[in-house]
XYZ file of C-alpha atoms in Angstrom:
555
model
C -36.172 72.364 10.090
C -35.738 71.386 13.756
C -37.458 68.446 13.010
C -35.684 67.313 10.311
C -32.734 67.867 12.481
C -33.935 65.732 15.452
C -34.370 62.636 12.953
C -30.811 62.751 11.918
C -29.843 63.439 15.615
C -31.570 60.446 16.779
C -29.702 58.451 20.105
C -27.294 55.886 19.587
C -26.784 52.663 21.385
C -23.013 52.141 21.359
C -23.260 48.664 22.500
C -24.897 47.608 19.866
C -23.427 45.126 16.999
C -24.557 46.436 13.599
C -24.271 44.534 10.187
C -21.524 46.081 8.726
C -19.305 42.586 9.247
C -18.904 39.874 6.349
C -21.098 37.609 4.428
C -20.613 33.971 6.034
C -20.568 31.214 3.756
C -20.790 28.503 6.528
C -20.702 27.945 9.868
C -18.866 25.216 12.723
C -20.854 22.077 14.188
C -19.899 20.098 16.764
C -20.081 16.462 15.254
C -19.906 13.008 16.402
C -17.854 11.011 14.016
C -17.055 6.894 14.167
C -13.572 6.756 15.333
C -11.242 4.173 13.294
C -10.664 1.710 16.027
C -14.294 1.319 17.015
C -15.341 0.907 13.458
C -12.494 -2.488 13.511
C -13.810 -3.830 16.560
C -15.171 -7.538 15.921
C -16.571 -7.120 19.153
C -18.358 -3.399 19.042
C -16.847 -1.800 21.599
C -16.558 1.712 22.561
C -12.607 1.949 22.661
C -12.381 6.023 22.215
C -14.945 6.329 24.967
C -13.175 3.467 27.473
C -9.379 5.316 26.780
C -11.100 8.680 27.379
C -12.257 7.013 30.992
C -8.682 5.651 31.101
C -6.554 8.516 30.144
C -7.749 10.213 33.377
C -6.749 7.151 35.372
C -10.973 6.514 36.086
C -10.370 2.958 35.675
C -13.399 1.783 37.022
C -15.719 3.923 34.256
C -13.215 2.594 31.496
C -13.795 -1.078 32.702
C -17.729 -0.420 33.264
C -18.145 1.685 29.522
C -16.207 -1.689 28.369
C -17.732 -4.344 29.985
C -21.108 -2.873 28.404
C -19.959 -4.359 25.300
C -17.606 -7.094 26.426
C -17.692 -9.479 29.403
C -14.207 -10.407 29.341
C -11.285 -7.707 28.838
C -8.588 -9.715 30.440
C -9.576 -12.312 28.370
C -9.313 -9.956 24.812
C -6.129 -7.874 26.246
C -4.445 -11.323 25.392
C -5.977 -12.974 22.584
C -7.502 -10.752 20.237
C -5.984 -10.189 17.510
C -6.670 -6.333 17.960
C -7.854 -5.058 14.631
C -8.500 -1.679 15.601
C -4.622 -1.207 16.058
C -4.549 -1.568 12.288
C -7.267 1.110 11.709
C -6.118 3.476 14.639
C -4.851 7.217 13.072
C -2.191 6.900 15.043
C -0.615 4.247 13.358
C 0.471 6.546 10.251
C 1.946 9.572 13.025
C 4.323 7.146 15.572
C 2.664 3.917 16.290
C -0.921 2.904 16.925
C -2.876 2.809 20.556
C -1.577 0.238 22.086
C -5.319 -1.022 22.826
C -5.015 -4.566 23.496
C -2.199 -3.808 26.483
C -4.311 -1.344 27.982
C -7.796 -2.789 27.973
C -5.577 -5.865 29.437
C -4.832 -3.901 32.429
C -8.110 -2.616 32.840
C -9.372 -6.442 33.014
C -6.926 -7.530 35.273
C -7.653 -4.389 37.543
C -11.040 -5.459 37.758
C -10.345 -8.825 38.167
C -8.231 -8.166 41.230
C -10.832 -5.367 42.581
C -13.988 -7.742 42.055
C -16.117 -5.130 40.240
C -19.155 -6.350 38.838
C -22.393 -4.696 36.994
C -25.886 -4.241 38.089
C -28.212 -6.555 37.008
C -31.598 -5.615 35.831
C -35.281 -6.398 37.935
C -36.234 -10.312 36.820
C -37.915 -10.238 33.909
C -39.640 -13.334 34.724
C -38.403 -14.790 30.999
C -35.975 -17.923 30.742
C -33.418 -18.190 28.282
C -31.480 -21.450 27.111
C -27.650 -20.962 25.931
C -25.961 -24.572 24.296
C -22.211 -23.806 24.425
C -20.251 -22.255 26.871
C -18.127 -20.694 24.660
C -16.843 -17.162 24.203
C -20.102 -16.530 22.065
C -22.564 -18.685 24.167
C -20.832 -17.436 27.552
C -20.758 -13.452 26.106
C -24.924 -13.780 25.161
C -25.577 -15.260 28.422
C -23.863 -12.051 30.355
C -25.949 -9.595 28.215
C -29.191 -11.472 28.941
C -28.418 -12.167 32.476
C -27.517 -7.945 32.686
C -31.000 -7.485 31.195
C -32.471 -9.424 33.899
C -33.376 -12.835 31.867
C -33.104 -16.497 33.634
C -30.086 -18.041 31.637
C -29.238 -21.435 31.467
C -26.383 -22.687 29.617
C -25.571 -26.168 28.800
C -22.152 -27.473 28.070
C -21.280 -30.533 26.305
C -17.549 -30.683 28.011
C -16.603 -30.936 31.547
C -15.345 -27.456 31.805
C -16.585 -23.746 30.878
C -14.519 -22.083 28.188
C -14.761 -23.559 25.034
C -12.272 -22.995 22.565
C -10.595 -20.502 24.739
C -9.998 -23.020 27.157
C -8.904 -26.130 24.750
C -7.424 -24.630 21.562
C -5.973 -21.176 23.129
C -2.860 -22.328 24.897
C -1.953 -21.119 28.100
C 1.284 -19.367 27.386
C -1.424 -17.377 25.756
C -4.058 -17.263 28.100
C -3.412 -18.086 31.530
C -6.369 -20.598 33.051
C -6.354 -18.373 36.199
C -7.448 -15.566 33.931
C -10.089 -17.231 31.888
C -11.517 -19.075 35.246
C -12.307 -15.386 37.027
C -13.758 -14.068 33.775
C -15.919 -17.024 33.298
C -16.667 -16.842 37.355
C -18.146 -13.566 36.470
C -20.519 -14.664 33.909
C -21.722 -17.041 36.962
C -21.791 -14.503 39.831
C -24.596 -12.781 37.500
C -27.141 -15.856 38.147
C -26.303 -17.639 35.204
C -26.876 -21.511 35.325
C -23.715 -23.674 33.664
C -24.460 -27.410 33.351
C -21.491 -29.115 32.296
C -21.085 -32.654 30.569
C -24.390 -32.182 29.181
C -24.703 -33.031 25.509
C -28.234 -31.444 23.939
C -29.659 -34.148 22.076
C -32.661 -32.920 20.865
C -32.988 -28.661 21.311
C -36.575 -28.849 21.351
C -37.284 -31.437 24.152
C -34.731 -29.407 26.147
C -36.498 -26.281 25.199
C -39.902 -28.030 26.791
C -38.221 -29.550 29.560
C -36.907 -26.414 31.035
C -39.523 -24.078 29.879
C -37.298 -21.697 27.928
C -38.577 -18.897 25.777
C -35.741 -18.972 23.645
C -32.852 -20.706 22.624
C -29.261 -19.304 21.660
C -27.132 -22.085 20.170
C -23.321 -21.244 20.059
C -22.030 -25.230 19.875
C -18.873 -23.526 18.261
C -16.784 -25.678 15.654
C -14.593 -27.859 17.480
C -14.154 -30.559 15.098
C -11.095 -31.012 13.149
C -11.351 -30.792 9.232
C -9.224 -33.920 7.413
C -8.341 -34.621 4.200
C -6.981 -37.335 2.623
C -3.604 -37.538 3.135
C -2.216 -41.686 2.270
C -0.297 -42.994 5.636
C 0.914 -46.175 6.650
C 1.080 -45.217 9.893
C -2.109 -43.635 11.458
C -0.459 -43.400 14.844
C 1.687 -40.466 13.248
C -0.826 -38.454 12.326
C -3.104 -36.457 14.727
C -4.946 -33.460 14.646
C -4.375 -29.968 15.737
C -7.547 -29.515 18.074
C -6.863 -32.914 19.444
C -2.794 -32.000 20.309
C -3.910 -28.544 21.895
C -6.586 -30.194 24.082
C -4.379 -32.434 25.657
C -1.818 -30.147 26.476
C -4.561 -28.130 27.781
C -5.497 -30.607 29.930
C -1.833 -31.843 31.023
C -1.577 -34.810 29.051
C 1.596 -35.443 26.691
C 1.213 -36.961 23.705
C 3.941 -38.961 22.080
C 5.323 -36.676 18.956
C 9.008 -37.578 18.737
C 11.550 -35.133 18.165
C 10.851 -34.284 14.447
C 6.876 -32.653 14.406
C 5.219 -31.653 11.088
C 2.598 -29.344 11.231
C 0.344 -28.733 8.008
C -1.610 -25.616 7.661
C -1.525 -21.713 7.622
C -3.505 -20.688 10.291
C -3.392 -19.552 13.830
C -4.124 -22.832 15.355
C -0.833 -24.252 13.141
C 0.854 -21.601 15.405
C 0.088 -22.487 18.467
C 0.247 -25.841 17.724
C 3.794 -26.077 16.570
C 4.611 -23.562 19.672
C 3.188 -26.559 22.255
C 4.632 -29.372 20.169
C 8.360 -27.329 20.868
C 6.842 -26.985 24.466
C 5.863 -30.979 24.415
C 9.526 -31.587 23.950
C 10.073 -31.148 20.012
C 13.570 -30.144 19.295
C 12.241 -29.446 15.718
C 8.802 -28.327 14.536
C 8.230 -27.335 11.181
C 5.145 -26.008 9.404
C 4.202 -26.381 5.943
C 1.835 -24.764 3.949
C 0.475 -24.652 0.369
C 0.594 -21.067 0.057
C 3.046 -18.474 0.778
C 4.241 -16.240 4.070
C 2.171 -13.208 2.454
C -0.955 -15.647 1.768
C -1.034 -17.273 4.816
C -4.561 -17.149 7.466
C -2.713 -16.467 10.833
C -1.888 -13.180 11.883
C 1.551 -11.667 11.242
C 2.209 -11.119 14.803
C 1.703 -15.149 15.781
C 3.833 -16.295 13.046
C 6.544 -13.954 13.842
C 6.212 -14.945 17.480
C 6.565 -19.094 15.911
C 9.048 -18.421 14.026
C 10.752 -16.473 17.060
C 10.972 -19.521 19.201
C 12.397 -21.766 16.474
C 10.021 -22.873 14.265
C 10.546 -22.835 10.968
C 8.649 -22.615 7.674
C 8.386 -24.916 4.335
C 5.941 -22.593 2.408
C 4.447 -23.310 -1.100
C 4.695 -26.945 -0.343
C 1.296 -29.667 -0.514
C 1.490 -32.766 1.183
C 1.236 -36.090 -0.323
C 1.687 -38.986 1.222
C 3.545 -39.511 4.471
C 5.231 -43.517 4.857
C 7.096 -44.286 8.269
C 9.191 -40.418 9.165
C 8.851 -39.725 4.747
C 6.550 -36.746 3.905
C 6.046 -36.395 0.724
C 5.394 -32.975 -0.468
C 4.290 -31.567 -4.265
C 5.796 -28.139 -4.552
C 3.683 -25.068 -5.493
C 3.921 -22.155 -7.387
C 1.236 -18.771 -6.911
C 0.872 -15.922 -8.835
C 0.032 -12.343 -8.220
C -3.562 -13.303 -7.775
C -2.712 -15.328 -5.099
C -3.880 -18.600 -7.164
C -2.034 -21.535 -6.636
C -0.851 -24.776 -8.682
C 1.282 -27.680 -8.937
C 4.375 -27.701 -10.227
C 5.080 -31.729 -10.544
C 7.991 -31.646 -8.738
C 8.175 -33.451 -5.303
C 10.148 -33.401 -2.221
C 10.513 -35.452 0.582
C 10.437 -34.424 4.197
C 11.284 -36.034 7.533
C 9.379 -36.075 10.733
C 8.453 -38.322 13.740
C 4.653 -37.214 13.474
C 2.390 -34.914 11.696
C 0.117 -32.580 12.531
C -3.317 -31.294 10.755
C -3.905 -28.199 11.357
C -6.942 -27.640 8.558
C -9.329 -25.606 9.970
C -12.333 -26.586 12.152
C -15.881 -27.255 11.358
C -19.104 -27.449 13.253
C -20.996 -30.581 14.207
C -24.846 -29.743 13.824
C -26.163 -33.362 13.108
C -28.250 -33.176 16.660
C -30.351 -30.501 14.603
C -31.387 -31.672 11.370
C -34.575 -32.765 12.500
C -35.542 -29.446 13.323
C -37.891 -27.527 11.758
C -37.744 -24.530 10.223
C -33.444 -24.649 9.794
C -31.384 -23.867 6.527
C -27.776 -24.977 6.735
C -25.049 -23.327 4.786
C -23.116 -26.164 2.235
C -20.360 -25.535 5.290
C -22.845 -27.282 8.010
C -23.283 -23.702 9.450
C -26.801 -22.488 10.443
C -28.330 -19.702 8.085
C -29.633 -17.065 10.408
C -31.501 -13.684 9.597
C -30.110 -10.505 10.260
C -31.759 -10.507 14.026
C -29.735 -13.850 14.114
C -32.881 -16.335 14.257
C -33.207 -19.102 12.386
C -36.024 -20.248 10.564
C -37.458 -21.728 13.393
C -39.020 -19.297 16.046
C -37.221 -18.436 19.223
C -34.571 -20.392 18.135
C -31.333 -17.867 17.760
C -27.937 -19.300 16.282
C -24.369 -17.078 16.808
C -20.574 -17.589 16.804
C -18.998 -20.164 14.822
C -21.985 -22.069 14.496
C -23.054 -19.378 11.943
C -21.070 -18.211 8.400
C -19.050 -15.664 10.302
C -15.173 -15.303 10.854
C -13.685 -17.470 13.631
C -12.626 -15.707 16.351
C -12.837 -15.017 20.087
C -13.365 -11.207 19.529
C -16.130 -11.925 16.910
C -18.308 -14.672 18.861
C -17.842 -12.341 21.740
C -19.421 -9.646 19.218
C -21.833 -12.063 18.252
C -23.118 -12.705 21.506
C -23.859 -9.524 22.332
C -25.819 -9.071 19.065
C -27.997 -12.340 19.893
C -28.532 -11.344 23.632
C -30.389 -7.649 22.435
C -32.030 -9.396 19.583
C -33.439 -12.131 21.950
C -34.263 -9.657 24.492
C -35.785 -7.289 21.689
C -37.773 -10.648 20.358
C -39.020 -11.554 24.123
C -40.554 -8.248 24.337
C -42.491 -8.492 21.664
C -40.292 -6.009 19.317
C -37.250 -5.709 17.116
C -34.037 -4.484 18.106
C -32.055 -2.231 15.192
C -28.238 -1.527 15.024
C -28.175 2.658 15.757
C -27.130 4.589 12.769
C -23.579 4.378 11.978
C -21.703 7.646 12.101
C -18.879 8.572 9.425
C -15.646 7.353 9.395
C -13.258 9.962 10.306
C -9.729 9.303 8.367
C -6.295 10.378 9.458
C -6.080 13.174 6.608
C -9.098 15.355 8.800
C -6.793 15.443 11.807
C -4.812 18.426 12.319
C -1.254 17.077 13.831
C 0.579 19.889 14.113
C -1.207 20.234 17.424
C -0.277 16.649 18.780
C 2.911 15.571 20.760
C 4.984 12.484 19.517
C 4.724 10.077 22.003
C 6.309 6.640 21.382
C 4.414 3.521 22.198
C 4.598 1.830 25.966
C 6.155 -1.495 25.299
C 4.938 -5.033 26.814
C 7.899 -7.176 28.367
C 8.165 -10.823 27.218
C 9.312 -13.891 28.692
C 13.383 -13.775 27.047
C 13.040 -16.819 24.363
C 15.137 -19.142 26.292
C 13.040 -19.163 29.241
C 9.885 -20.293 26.957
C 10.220 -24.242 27.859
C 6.584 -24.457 29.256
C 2.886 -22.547 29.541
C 4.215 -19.688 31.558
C 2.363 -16.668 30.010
C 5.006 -14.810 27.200
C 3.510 -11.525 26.857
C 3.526 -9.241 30.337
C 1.541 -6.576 31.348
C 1.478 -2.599 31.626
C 2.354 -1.082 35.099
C -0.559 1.926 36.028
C 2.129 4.696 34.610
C 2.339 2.714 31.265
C -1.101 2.032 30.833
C -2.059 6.148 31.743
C 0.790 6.960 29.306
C -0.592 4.916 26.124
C -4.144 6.131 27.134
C -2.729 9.520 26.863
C -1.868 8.671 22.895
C -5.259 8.389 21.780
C -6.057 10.773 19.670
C -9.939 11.136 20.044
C -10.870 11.091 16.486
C -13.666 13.031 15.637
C -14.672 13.300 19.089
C -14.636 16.329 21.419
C -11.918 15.955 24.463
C -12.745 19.744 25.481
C -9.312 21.170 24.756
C -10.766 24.885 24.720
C -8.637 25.032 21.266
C -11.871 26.332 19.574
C -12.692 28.836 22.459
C -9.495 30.101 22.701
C -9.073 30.769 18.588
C -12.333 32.105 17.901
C -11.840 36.286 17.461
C -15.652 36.954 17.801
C -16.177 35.460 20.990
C -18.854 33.637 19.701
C -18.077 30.200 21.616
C -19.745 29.489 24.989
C -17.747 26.946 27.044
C -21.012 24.860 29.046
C -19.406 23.596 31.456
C -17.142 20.004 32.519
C -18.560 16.836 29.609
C -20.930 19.364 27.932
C -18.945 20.844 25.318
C -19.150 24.387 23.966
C -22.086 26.008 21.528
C -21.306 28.558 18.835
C -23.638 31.690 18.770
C -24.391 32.114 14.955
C -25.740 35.492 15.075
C -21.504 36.397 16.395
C -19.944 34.045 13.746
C -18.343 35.064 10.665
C -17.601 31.443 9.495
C -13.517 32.107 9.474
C -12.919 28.314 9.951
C -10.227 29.592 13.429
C -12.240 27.046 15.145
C -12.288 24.161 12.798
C -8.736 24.718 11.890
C -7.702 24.560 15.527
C -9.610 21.672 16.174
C -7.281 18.805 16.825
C -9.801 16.074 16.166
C -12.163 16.841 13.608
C -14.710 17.328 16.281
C -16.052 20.796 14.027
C -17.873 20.756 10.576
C -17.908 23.764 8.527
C -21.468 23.390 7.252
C -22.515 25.383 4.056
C -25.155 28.152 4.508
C -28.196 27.373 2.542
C -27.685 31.185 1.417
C -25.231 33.558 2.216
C -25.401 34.997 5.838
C -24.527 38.875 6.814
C -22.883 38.699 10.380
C -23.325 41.950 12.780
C -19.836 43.670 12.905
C -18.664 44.763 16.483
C -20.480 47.411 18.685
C -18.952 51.176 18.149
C -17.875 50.887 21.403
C -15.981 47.753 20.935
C -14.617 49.411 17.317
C -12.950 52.347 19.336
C -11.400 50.318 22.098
């Protein structure tokens, strides 16, 4: 009997947590999910990780994290058409990031504070860039960074490319894009200028490159066939913006006609006004929803005067007479005569068709496929059929921007690097996409959008830049928008709403960690999470969670 009562008598830890809690169903993960705006980027940046650099005014980590994917912010704070404002969550709560402004600043900062990037031991290998365009100058960084011998030779008598003779200045200030490109120089790279490649494979002997990265760009004007008595009137696009780009003044008249949809009609009809146009008008076969060029430039055109003669087709064009078929589109976008014609005055007209490559000095070359376009076929690791010989930018079927041959560059640089070491170099997985709808924005602030000042409309008579700049306060306050989607930002939300206890803060940039054998699964955490920076992963079979210590129960 005495032992009998001995077992039931038995010592009891009080501190210790006994399963008498629930049955958990799942359980919280920290996850790492592919923010919106770095999904958009042409270029593959790391935007949330730059802002989170910026939003605690550590300008110099934002500039290095950015400059790891692209050479030239102060160059893509002005012209890029900033696609990842159109993704960013924010845009559906009170106004996207304004990224563009911001990653502006950051370039200019850096610019004025000469920071620069290490440069990797010599590699001993030497690598030939043709093109010193945003593509051919943006490979040539990464390759110098990984401590290749780059050489790149230019056909013109000036580094830049397109951004230098088709971006106008208003846009892009020469100042700007000469300190960006100085950069690219201060890293050991070689630039040969008014050097025209010939034949790639003697050059590739001559010099004793291991590879070859052509990014010739498409500078070349496309035409069609458009009756005029007087060729004097007519002139292309590419041809009007590199002149003003280089000072000249070609005779227009008053009256300028500018055919085409795209961004370089924009800025084309924007110089001709600044050339001394009272009136520049653009026409286009298509309508104002069907147009190429980017809302924003064609509301900034149409700001300074221009005007618009939309669903209209050129014909024929005798003394100041344009003659123009009109058009009529459907919901499909389709478009088709009508038969009834129009005529037009103007002084002289612009083509403003598109561009398209000039890739005659290769056709000899072994190995190459060329797209019915002219453009080079590459493989995915961006070589052509012809080994060592890589092709990027718009060179390449790929769309035509700055932001995208930047992109592009970087992709050839770590697939020529990968290639000169004798392996392959693969894109990391892609994480998921987190969407607006897995935010919880009850916890944010509204916060409306910094503003960039502009040069008043009546003051835009030359190249002076029109867009300004963010002051430091500005720049700290959009930084301070971004939402972090699907990233941790260590608000202590999750610590502070868990009722078990079972979340261990580990310190400043190293998150928390959830101690399963303490959590019931009651989603506090994941709910509280601002960001979507929590799972709730299913149990592979229910779990039954320790309930609290007795000593804990009568407290």
């Amino acid at each position: 009997m005495s032992e009998a009562i001995r077992d039931i008598g038995h010592a009891v830890n009080l501190d210790e947590r006994h399963a008498v809690g629930v049955v958990r169903s799942s359980h919280p993960v920290y996850v790492d999910l592919m923010p919106p705006c770095n999904d958009a980027c042409p270029a593959g940046e790391n935007i949330q990780a730059w802002l989170d650099h910026a939003r605690a005014g550590d300008w110099h980590g934002a500039w290095q994290v950015m400059t790891a994917d692209n050479p030239f912010p102060a160059i893509h704070g002005r012209v890029c058409y900033h696609p990842c404002e159109g993704a960013c969550n924010r845009g559906s709560l009170d106004g996207s990031v304004s990224i563009h402004a911001i990653e502006r600043y950051i370039g200019d900062l850096g610019n004025a504070q000469g920071w620069t990037v290490a440069r990797a031991p010599a590699t001993g290998k030497k690598v030939l860039v043709v093109g010193a365009g945003p593509s051919g100058l943006s490979a040539a960084w990464h390759l110098a960074v990984r401590g290749h011998e780059v050489t790149i030779l230019e056909a013109g008598p000036i580094a830049g490319g397109m951004m230098r003779f088709a971006i106008p200045a208003y846009r892009l200030p020469r100042d700007i894009l000469a300190r960006e490109v100085a950069r690219v120089e201060e890293l050991g790279v070689r630039i040969v200028l008014d050097h025209r490649v010939a034949d790639i494979l003697a050059e590739q002997r001559a010099g004793g490159y291991d590879a070859v990265y052509l990014a010739i760009g498409a500078q070349v004007g496309r035409h069609v066939d458009i009756p005029a008595r007087d060729a004097a009137r007519v002139m292309d696009a590419l041809d009007l913006l590199r002149a003003a780009s280089q000072g000249e003044k070609p005779l227009l008249g008053r009256r300028v006609a500018i055919y085409g949809g795209g961004n370089t009609a924009m800025d084309a009809a924007r110089t001709a006004r600044r050339l001394g146009a009272s009136d520049a008008m653009i026409i286009y076969r298509r309508d104002a929803a069907h147009m190429p060029a980017h809302a924003f430039e064609a509301q900034e055109a149409e700001e300074e005067g221009i005007t618009f003669k939309w669903l209209s087709s050129i014909k024929d064009m005798t003394g100041e007479d344009i003659t123009v078929e009109k058009m009529a589109i459907d919901d499909k976008g389709k478009v088709t005569p009508t038969g009834e014609y129009e005529t037009l005055k103007a002084d002289s007209l612009v083509l403003a068709l598109g561009q398209t490559t000039d890739v005659d000095f290769l056709r000899g070359v072994p190995g190459l496929e060329f797209a019915p376009d002219g453009t080079l076929i590459v493989g995915e690791d961006m070589q052509t059929g012809h080994p060592g010989l890589f092709a990027g930018g718009d060179v390449t079927p790929a769309t035509r921007s700055v932001t995208n041959a930047v992109g592009l560059g970087k992709h050839a640089a770590r697939h020529i690097d990968a290639w000169l070491n004798g392996t392959r170099w693969e894109h990391p997985p892609r994480h998921p996409l987190v969407s607006f709808d897995d935010l919880h924005l009850p916890i944010f602030d509204d916060a409306l959008k910094a503003k960039q000042a502009e040069t008043p409309i009546e003051q835009r008579t030359g190249f002076q830049e029109v867009m300004g700049g963010l002051t430091e306060a500005e720049a700290l306050h959009e930084a301070g928008r971004c939402l972090s989607c699907g990233n941790c930002y260590e608000c202590d939300n999750c610590y502070a709403a868990c009722p078990e206890d079972a979340i261990t803060k580990l310190g400043p940039g190293l998150g928390y960690s959830v101690n399963l054998s303490l959590c019931t699964g009651c989603r506090a955490c994941f709910e509280q999470c601002p960001c979507h920076a929590i799972d709730m992963v299913p149990e592979s079979a229910p779990v039954a969670v320790a309930g609290p210590s007795l000593s804990e129960a009568v407290q």
